[in-house]
PDB file of C-alpha atoms in Angstrom:
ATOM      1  CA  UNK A   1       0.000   0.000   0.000  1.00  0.00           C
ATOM      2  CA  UNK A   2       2.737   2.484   1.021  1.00  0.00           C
ATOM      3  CA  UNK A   3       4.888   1.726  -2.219  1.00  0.00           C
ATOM      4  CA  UNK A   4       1.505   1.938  -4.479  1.00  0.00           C
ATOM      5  CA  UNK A   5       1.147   5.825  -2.649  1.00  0.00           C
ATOM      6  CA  UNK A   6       5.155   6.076  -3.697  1.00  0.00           C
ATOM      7  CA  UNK A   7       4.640   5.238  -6.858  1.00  0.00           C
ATOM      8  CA  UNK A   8       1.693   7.511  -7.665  1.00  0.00           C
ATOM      9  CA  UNK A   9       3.650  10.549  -6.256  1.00  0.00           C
ATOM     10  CA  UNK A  10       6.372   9.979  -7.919  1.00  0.00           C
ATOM     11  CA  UNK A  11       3.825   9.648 -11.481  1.00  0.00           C
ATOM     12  CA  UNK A  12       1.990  12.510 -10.531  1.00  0.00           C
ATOM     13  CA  UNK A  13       5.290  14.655  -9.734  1.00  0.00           C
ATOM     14  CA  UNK A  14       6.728  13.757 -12.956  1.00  0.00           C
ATOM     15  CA  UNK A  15       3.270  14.620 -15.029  1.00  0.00           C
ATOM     16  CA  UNK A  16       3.027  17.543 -13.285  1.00  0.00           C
ATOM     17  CA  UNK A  17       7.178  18.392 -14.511  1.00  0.00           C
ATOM     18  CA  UNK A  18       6.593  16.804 -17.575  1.00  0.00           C
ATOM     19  CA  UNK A  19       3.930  18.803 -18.657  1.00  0.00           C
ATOM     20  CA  UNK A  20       6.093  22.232 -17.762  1.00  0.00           C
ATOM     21  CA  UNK A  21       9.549  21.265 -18.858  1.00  0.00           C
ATOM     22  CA  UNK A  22      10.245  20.861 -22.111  1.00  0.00           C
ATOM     23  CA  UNK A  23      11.855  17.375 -24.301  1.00  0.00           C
ATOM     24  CA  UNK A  24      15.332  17.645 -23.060  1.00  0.00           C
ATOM     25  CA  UNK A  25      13.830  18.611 -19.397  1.00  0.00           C
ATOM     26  CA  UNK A  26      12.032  15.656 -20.509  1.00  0.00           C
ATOM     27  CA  UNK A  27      14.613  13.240 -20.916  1.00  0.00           C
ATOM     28  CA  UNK A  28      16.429  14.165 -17.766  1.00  0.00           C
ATOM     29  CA  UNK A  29      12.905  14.379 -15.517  1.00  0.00           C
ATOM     30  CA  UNK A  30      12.121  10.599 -17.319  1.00  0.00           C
ATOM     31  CA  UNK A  31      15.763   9.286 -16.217  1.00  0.00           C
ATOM     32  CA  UNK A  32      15.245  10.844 -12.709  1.00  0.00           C
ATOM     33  CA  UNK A  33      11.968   8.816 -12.682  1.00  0.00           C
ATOM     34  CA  UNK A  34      13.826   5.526 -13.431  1.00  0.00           C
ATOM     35  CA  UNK A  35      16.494   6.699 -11.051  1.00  0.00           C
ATOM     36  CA  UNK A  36      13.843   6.725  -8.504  1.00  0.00           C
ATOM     37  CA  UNK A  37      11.759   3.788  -9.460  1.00  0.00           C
ATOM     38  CA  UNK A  38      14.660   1.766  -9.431  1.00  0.00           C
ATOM     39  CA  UNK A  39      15.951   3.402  -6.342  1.00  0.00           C
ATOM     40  CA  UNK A  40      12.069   2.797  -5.178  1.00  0.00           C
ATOM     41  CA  UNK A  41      12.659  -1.069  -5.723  1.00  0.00           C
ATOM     42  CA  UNK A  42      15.766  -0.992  -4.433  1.00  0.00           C
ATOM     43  CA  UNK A  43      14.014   0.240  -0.939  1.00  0.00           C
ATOM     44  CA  UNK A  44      11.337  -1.947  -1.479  1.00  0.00           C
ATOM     45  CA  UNK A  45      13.860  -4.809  -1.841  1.00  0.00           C
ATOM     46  CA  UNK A  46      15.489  -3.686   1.267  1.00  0.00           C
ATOM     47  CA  UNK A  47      12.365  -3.088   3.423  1.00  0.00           C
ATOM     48  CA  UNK A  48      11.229  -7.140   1.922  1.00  0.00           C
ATOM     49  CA  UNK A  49      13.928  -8.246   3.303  1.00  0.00           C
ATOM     50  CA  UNK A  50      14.145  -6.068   6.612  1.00  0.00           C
ATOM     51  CA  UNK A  51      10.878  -7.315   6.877  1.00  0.00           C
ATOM     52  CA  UNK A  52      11.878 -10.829   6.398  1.00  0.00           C
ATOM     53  CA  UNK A  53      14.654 -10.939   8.853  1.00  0.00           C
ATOM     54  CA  UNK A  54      11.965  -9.190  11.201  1.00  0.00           C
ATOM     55  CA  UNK A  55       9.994 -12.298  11.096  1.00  0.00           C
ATOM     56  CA  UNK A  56      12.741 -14.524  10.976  1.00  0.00           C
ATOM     57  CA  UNK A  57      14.132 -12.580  14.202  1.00  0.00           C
ATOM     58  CA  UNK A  58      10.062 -12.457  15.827  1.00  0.00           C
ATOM     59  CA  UNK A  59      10.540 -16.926  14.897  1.00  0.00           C
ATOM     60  CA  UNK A  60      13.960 -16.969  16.917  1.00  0.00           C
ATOM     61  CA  UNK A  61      12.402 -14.786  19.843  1.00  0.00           C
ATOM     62  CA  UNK A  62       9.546 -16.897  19.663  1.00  0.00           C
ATOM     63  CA  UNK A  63      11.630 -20.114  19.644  1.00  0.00           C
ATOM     64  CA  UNK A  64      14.475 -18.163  22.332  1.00  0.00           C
ATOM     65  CA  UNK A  65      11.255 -17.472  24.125  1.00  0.00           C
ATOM     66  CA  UNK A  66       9.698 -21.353  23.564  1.00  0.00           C
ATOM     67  CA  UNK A  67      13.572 -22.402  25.334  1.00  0.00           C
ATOM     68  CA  UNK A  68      13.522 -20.052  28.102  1.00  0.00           C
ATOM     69  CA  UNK A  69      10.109 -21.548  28.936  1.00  0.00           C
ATOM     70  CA  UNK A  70      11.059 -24.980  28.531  1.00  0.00           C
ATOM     71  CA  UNK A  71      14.336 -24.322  30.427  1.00  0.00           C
ATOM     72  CA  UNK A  72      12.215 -22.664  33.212  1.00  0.00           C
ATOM     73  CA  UNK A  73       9.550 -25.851  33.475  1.00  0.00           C
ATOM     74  CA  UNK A  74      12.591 -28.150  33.067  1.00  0.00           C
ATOM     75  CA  UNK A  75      14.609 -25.925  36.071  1.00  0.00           C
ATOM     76  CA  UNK A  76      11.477 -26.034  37.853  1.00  0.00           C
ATOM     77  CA  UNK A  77      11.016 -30.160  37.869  1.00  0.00           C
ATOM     78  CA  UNK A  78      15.129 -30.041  38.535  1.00  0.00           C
ATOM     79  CA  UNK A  79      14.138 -28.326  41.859  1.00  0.00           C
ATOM     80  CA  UNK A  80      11.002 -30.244  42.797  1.00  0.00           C
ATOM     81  CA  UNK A  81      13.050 -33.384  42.206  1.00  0.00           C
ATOM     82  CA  UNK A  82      15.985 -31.851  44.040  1.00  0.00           C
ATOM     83  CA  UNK A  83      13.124 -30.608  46.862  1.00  0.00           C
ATOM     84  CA  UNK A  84      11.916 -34.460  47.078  1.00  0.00           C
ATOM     85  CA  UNK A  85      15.327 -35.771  46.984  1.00  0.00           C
ATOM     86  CA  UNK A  86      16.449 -34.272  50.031  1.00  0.00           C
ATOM     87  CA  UNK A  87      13.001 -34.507  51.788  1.00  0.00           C
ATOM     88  CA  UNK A  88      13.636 -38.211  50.969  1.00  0.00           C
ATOM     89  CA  UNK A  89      17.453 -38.060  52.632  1.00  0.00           C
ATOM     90  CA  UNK A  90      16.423 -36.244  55.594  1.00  0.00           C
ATOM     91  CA  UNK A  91      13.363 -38.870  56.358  1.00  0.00           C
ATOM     92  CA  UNK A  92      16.024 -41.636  55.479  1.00  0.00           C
ATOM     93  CA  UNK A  93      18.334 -39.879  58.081  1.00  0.00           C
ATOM     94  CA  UNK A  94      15.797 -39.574  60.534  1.00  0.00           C
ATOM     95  CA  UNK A  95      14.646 -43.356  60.372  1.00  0.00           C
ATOM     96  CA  UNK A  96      18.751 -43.551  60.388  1.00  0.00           C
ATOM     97  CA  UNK A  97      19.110 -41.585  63.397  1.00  0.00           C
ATOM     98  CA  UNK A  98      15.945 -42.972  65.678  1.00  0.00           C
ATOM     99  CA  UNK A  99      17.407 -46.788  64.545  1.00  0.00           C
ATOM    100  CA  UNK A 100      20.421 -45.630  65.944  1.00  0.00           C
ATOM    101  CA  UNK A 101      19.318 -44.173  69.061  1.00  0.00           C
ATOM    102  CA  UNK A 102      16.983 -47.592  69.734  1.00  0.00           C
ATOM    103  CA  UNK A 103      20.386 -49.554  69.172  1.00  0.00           C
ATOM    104  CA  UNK A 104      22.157 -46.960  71.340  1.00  0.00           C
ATOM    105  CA  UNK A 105      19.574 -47.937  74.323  1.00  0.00           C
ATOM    106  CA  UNK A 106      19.675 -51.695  73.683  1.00  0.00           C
ATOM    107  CA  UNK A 107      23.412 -51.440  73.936  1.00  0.00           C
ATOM    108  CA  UNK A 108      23.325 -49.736  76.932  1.00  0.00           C
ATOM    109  CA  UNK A 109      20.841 -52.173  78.525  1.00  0.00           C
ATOM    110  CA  UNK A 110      22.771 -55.074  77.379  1.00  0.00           C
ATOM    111  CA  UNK A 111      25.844 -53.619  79.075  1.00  0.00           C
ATOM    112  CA  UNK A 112      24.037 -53.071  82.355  1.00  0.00           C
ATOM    113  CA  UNK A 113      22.660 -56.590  81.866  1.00  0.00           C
ATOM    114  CA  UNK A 114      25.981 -57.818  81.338  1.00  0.00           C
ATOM    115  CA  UNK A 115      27.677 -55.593  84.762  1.00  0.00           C
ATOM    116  CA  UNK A 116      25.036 -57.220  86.609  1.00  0.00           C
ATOM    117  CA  UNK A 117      25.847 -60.597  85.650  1.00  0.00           C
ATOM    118  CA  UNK A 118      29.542 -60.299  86.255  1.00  0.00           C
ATOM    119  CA  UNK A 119      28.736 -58.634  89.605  1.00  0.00           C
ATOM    120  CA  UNK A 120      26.858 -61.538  89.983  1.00  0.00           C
ATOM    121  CA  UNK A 121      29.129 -64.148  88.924  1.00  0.00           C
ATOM    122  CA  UNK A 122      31.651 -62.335  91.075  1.00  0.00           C
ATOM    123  CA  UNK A 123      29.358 -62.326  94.323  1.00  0.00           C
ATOM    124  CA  UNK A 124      28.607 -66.323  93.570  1.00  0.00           C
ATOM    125  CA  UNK A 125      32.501 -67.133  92.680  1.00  0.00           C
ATOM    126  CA  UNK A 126      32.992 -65.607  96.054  1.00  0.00           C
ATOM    127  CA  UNK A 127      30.374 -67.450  97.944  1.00  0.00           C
ATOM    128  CA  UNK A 128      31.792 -70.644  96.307  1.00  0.00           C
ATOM    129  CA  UNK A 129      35.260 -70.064  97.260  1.00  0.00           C
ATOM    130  CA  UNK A 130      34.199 -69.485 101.108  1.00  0.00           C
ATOM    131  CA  UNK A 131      31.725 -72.647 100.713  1.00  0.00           C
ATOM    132  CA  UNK A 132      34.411 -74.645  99.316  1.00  0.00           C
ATOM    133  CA  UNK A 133      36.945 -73.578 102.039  1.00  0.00           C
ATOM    134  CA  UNK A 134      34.210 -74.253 104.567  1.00  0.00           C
ATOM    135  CA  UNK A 135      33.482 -77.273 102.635  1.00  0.00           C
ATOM    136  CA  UNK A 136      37.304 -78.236 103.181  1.00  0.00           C
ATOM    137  CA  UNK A 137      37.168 -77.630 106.520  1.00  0.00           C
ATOM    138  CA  UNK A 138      33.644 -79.385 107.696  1.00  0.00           C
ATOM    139  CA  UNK A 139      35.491 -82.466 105.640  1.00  0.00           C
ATOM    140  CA  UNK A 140      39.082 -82.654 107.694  1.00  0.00           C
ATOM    141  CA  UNK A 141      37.105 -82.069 110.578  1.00  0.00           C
ATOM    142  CA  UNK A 142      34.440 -84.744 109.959  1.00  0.00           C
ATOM    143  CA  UNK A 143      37.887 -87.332 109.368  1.00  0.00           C
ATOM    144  CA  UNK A 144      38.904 -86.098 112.773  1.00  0.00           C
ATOM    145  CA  UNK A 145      35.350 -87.142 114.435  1.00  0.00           C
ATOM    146  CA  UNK A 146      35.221 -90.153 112.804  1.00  0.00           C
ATOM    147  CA  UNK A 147      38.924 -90.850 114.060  1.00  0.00           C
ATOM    148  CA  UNK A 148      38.035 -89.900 117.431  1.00  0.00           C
ATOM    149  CA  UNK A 149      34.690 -92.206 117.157  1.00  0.00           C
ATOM    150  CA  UNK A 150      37.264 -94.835 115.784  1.00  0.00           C
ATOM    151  CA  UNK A 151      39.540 -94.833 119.126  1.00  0.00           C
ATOM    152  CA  UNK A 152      36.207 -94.733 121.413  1.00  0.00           C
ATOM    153  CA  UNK A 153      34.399 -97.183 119.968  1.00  0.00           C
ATOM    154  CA  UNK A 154      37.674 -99.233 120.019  1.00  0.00           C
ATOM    155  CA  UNK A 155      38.124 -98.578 123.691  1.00  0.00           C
ATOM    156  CA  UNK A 156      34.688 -99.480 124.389  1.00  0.00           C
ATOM    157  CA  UNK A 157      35.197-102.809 122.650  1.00  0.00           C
ATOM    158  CA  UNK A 158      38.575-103.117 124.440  1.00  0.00           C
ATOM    159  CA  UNK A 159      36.719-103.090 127.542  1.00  0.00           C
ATOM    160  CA  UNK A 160      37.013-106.331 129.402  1.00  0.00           C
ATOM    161  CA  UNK A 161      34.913-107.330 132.705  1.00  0.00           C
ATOM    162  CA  UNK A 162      38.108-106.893 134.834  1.00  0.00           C
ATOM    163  CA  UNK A 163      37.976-103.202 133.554  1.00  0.00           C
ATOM    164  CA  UNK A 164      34.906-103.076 134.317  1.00  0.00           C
ATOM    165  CA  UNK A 165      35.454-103.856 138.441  1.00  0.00           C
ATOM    166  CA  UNK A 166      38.637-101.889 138.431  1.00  0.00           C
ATOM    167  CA  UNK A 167      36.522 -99.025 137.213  1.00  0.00           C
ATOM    168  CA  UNK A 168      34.278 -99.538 139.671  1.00  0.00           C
ATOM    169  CA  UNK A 169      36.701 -99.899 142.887  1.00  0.00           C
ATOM    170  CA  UNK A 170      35.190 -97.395 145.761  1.00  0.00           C
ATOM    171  CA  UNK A 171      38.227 -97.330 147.434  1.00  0.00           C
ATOM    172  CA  UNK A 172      41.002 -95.109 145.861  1.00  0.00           C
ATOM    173  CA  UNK A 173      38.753 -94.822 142.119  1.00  0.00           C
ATOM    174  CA  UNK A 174      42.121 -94.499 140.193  1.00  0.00           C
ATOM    175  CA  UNK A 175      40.725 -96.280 137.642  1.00  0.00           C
ATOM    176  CA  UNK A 176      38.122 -94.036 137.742  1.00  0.00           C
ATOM    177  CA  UNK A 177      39.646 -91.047 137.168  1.00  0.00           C
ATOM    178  CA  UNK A 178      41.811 -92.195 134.720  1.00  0.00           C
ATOM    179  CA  UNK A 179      38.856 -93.251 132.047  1.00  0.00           C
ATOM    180  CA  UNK A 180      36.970 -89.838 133.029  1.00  0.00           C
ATOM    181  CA  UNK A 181      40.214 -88.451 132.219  1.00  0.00           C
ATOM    182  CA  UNK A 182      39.968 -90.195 128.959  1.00  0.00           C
ATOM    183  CA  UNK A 183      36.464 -89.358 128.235  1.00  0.00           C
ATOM    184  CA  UNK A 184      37.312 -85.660 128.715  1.00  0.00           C
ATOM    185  CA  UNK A 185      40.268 -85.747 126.508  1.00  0.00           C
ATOM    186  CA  UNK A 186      37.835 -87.402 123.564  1.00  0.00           C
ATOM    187  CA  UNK A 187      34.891 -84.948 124.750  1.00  0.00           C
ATOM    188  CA  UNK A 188      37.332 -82.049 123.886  1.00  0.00           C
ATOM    189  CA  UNK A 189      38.789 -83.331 120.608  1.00  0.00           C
ATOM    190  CA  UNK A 190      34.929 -84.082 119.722  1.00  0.00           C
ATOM    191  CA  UNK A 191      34.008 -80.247 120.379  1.00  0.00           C
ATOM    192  CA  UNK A 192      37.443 -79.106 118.425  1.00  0.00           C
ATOM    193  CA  UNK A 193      35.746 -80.224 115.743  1.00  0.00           C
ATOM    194  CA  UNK A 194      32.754 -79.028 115.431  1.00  0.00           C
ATOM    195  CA  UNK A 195      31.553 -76.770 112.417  1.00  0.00           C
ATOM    196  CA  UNK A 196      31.687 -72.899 112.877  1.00  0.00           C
ATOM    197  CA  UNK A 197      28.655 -71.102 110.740  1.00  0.00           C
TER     198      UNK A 197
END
């Protein structure tokens, strides 16, 4: 539209010349109007294709613009991903940390379990030692009572009726003496051995 309004300026310019100059104004007005026309083309050319890289530059801003958008959704998925990826670690360290803390407490128990046992054991290996020492004793002392039982019951069976009357004699009771003398010495050795608690 704009070069059709050029173009008829031009024409009616040159009529308008034409009609006042004369032939050889003529021929130098009709060269000036090809001198434009072509210089009109010329612009025309040049505005085409100014107006073709226009469009090609409005397809790359609209593609540049399509890429910043899809770079912005794609940055934006990066980041949710990124958002549930760490959400995700700090649940997993969590679960990490609360496992840790339940094997921290088991640990512990099982180590006051185990001090209580070994206090234990210690308390009983004790007890045993002093039961076996007074199990050591109650035993030599038992083989000294059954000694002692030995020697009375062999005296008693060594006793013969004449020991019997001798023991018996009223008058001096030297005899007498003599085997209570006896049965105190075996009463004592008896009560030597008996078992302290």
């Amino acid at each position: 539209m704009a070069k059709r309004t050029i173009i008829l300026s031009i024409a009616a310019f040159l009529g308008f010349i034409g009609s006042a100059c004369a032939d050889g104004d003529a021929d130098k007005l009709r060269e000036a109007l090809r001198a434009a026309t072509l210089q009109t083309r010329q612009l025309e050319d040049q505005r085409a294709a100014l107006q073709a890289k226009l469009a090609d530059a409005e397809k790359e801003k609209a593609a540049a613009k399509a890429q910043i958008e899809g770079a912005k959704a794609e940055t934006r998925r990066v980041e949710k991903r990124e958002r549930e990826t760490t959400e995700e670690f700090n649940r997993r360290l969590a679960e990490r940390d609360e496992t840790l803390e339940k094997w921290k407490a088991a640990y512990e128990e099982a180590a006051n379990v185990a001090r209580d046992r070994d206090a234990a054991r210690a308390k009983f290996e004790a007890e045993a030692k002093l039961y076996k020492a007074s199990t050591d004793s109650c035993v030599a002392k038992n083989t000294q009572l059954v000694k002692h039982g030995q020697d009375l019951l062999q005296r008693y069976q060594s006793v013969t009726i004449g020991d019997t009357i001798v023991a018996r004699e009223p008058i001096l009771g030297l005899r007498r003496v003599e085997i209570q003398n006896a049965i105190q010495d075996l009463q004592d050795k008896i009560l030597d051995q008996k078992a302290a608690p």
